[in-house]
Structures are given as C-alpha cells and as structure tokens.
Short mmCIF file of C-alpha atoms in Angstrom, two decimals:
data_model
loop_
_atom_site.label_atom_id
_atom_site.label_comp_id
_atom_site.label_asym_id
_atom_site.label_seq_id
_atom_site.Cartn_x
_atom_site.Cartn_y
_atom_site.Cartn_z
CA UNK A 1 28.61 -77.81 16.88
CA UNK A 2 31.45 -76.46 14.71
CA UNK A 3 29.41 -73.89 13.11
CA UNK A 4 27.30 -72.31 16.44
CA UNK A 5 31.24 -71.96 17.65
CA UNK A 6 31.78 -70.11 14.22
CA UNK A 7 28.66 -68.31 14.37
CA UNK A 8 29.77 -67.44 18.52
CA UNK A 9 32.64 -65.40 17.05
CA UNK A 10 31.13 -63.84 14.08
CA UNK A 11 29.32 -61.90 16.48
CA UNK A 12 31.80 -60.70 18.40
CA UNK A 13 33.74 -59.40 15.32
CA UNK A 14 31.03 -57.25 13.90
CA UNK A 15 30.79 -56.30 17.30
CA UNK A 16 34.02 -55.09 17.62
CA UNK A 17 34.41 -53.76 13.72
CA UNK A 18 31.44 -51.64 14.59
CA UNK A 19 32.39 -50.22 16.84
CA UNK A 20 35.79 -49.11 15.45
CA UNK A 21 33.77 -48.02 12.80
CA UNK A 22 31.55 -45.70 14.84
CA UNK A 23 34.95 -44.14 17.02
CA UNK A 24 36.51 -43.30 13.72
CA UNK A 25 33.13 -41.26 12.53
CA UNK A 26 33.02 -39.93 15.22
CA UNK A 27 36.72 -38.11 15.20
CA UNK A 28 35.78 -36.72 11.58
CA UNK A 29 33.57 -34.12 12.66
CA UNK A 30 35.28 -33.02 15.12
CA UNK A 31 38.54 -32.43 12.61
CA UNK A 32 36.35 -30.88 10.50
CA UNK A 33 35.06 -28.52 12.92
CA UNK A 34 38.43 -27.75 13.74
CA UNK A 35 39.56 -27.15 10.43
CA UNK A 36 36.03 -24.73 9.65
CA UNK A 37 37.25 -22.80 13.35
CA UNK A 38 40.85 -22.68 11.55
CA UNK A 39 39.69 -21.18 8.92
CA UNK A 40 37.41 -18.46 9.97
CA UNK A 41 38.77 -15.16 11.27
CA UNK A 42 39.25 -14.55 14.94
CA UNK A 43 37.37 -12.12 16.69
CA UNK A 44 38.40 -9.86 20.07
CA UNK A 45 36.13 -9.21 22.10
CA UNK A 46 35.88 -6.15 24.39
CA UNK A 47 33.66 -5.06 26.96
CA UNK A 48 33.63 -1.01 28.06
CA UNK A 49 33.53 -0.25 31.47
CA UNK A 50 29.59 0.08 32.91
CA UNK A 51 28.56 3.57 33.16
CA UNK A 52 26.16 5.19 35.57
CA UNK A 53 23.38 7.48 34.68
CA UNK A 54 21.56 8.40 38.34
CA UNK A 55 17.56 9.70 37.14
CA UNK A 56 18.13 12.23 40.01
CA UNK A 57 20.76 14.47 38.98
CA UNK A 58 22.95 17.31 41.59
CA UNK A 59 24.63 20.36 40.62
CA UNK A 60 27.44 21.55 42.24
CA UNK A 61 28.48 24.02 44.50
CA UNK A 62 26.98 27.66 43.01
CA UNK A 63 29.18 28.91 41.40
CA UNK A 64 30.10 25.99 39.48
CA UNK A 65 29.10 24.22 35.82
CA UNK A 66 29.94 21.19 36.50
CA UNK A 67 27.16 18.71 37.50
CA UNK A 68 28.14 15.88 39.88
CA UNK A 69 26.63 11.95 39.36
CA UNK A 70 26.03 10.83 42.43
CA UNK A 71 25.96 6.71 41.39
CA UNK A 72 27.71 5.50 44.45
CA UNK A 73 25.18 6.88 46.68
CA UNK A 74 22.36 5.14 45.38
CA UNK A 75 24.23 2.17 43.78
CA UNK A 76 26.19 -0.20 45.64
CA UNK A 77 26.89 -3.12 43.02
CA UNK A 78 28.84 -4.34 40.15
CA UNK A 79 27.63 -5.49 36.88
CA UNK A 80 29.35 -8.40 34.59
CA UNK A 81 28.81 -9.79 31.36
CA UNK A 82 29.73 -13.67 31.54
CA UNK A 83 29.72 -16.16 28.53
CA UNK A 84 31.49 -14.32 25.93
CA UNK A 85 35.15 -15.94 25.19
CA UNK A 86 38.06 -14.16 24.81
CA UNK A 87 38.10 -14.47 20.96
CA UNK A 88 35.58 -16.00 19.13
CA UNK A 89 35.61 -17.22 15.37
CA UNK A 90 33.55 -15.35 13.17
CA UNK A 91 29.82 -16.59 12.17
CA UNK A 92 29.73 -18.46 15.76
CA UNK A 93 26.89 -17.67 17.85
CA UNK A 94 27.09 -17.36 21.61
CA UNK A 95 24.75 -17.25 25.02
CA UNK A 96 25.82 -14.42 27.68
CA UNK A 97 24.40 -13.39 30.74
CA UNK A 98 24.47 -10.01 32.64
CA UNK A 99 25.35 -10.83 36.47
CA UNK A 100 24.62 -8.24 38.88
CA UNK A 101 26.61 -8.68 42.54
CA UNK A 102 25.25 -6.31 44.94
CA UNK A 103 27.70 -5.42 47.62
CA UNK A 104 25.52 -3.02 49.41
CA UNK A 105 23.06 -3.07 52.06
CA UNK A 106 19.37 -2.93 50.67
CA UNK A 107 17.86 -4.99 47.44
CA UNK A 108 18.91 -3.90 43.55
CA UNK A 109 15.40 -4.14 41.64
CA UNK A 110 15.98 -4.05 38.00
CA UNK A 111 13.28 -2.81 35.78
CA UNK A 112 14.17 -3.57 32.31
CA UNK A 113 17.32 -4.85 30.22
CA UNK A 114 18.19 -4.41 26.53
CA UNK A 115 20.67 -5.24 23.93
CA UNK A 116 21.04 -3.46 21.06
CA UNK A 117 23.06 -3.85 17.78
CA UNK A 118 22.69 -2.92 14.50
CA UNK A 119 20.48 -5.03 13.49
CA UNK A 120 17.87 -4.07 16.11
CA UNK A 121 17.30 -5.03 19.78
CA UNK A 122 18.68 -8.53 20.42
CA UNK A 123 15.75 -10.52 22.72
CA UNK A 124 16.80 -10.82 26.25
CA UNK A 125 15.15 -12.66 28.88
CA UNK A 126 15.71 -10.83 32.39
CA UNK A 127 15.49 -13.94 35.31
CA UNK A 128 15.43 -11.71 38.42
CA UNK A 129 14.42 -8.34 39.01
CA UNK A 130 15.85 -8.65 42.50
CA UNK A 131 19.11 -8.69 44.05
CA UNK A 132 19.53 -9.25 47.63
CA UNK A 133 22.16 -7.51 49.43
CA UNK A 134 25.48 -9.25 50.20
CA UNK A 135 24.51 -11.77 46.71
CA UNK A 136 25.03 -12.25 42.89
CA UNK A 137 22.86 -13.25 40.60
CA UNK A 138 22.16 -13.57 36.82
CA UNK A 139 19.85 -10.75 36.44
CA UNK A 140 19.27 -11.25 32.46
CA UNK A 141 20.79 -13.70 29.02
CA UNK A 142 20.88 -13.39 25.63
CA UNK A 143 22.52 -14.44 22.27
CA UNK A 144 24.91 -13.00 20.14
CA UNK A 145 24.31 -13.67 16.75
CA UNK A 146 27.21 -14.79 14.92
CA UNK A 147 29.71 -12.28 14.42
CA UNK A 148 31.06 -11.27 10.79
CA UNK A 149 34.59 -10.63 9.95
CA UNK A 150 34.01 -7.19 10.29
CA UNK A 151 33.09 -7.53 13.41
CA UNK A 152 30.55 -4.90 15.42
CA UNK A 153 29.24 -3.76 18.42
CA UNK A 154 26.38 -3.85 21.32
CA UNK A 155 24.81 -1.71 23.52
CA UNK A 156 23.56 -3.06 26.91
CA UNK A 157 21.62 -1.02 28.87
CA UNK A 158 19.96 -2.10 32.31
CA UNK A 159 17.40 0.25 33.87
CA UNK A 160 16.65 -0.13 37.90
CA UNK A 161 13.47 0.37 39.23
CA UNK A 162 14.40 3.84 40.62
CA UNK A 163 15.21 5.08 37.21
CA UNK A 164 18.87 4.80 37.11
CA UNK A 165 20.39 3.74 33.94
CA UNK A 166 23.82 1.57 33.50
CA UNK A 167 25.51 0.91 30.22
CA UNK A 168 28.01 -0.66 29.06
CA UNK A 169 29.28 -1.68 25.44
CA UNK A 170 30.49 -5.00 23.69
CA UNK A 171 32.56 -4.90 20.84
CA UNK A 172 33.94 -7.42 18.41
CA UNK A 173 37.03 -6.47 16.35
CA UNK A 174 39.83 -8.44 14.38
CA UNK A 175 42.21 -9.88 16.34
CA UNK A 176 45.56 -8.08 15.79
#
C-alpha cells in the first residue's frame, strides 16, 4: 500500500517536471528569434503615391501643349497596399494585399494586377475583379521575398477593365 502511494506521486512529479521542461523550450526559440531580428538590419519601407494613367487621353484647350488626365472622371476609388510593416528586418518575407475602396457610384472591374521587382514579376493572385460601389475589398495578394540589406524596390501596377492603368511603387531602404 506504501508503494502504490509512492508510485501515486511519482506521477505527478514527472508530470509537473515535464512540463517545466517543455515551458522553458519553449521560451528559447523565441529569444533566439529575437536575438536573429536584433541582429539583422532594419528595413523602411515606403509606398509612392498611386498614379493614374486614363487609356483615353484629352488635350487641352487649342492652343495649348499641355495634355490633361482626366482620372477623376472615370475613377472614383482609392487603392492601398496592406500587410507590409513599418520596418521590416532584412531576409524576412512578407504577405500584402492591394485593397481597392470604391467611393463612387458604379462597379470598379479590374482586369489584371502585377508586381514587379528585379528579380522578375512576383506571382500575385487577384481575388475579385469587382468592386461594388460604396465597398472595399481585397482586389489582389502577394509575397515579398525577403528583403536584403540593400534593400530594393517594386512596381505594382493594376489595370481596370476599361484600360486605365494605376501604379504605384514600394521601396525598401535602410533605416536611417
């Protein structure tokens, strides 16, 4: 009877040492990862503003040089690039996604999206090549590969089903 009260407690102790065991394991990656993050350079990241490219071009008044881009008038939305982190350690990769909020009254259709760097085009998968008015949506994702010190840059360029063309531009530079 002595020993199953012996053997009762045993139990309990491994029980208990294991699991003390498995907590402290578990903190040593996580230090380490902070320590690898600590010792990697820090990246800024910027995002240009989006410009508009209309397919259907005016000129202006005769007389006049200048040719006006009428993007307003056929655009009513804003795009945004969500996901990416104020600064991000070098050689960490990253998910984005391009969010389209149209403010207007008719749908956006997209046609196409792309995201280029210098290693090539950068796969994207577009979700929705519709945006109904008054509504936001995440129109396209992708990855960033990871980053080097150096640091570099991507194109993103969405195309609408009427032809119009927005860009905008994502850099990665040392953090000053």
């Amino acid at each position: 009877m002595n020993g199953l009260r012996l053997l009762g407690r045993w139990p309990r102790r491994l029980v208990a040492t294991l699991a003390l065991v498995s907590i402290a394991a578990a903190a040593v990656p996580v230090a380490r990862a902070e320590q690898a993050s600590a010792d990697r350079p820090m990246l800024t990241a910027r995002m240009s503003r989006w410009q508009g490219d209309p397919a259907k071009k005016r000129k202006g008044p005769p007389g006049f040089d200048i040719q006006f881009r009428l993007v307003g008038a056929r655009f009513d939305g804003t795009f945004g690039v969500e996901g990416v982190p104020q600064s991000v350690p070098a050689g960490e990769p990253f998910d984005a996604q391009i969010k389209l909020t149209n403010i207007g009254g008719k749908n956006i259709k997209l046609s196409s999206v792309t995201v280029t760097g210098a290693e090539g085009v950068l796969p994207t998968d577009l979700l929705a090549k519709k945006v109904d008015p008054k509504s936001s949506a995440t129109v396209a994702t992708f990855k960033v590969p990871p980053q080097s010190s150096a640091g570099s840059s991507f194109q993103i360029l969405v195309v609408l089903s009427n032809g119009d063309k927005h860009t905008a531009t994502l850099t990665f530079s040392k953090a000053s």
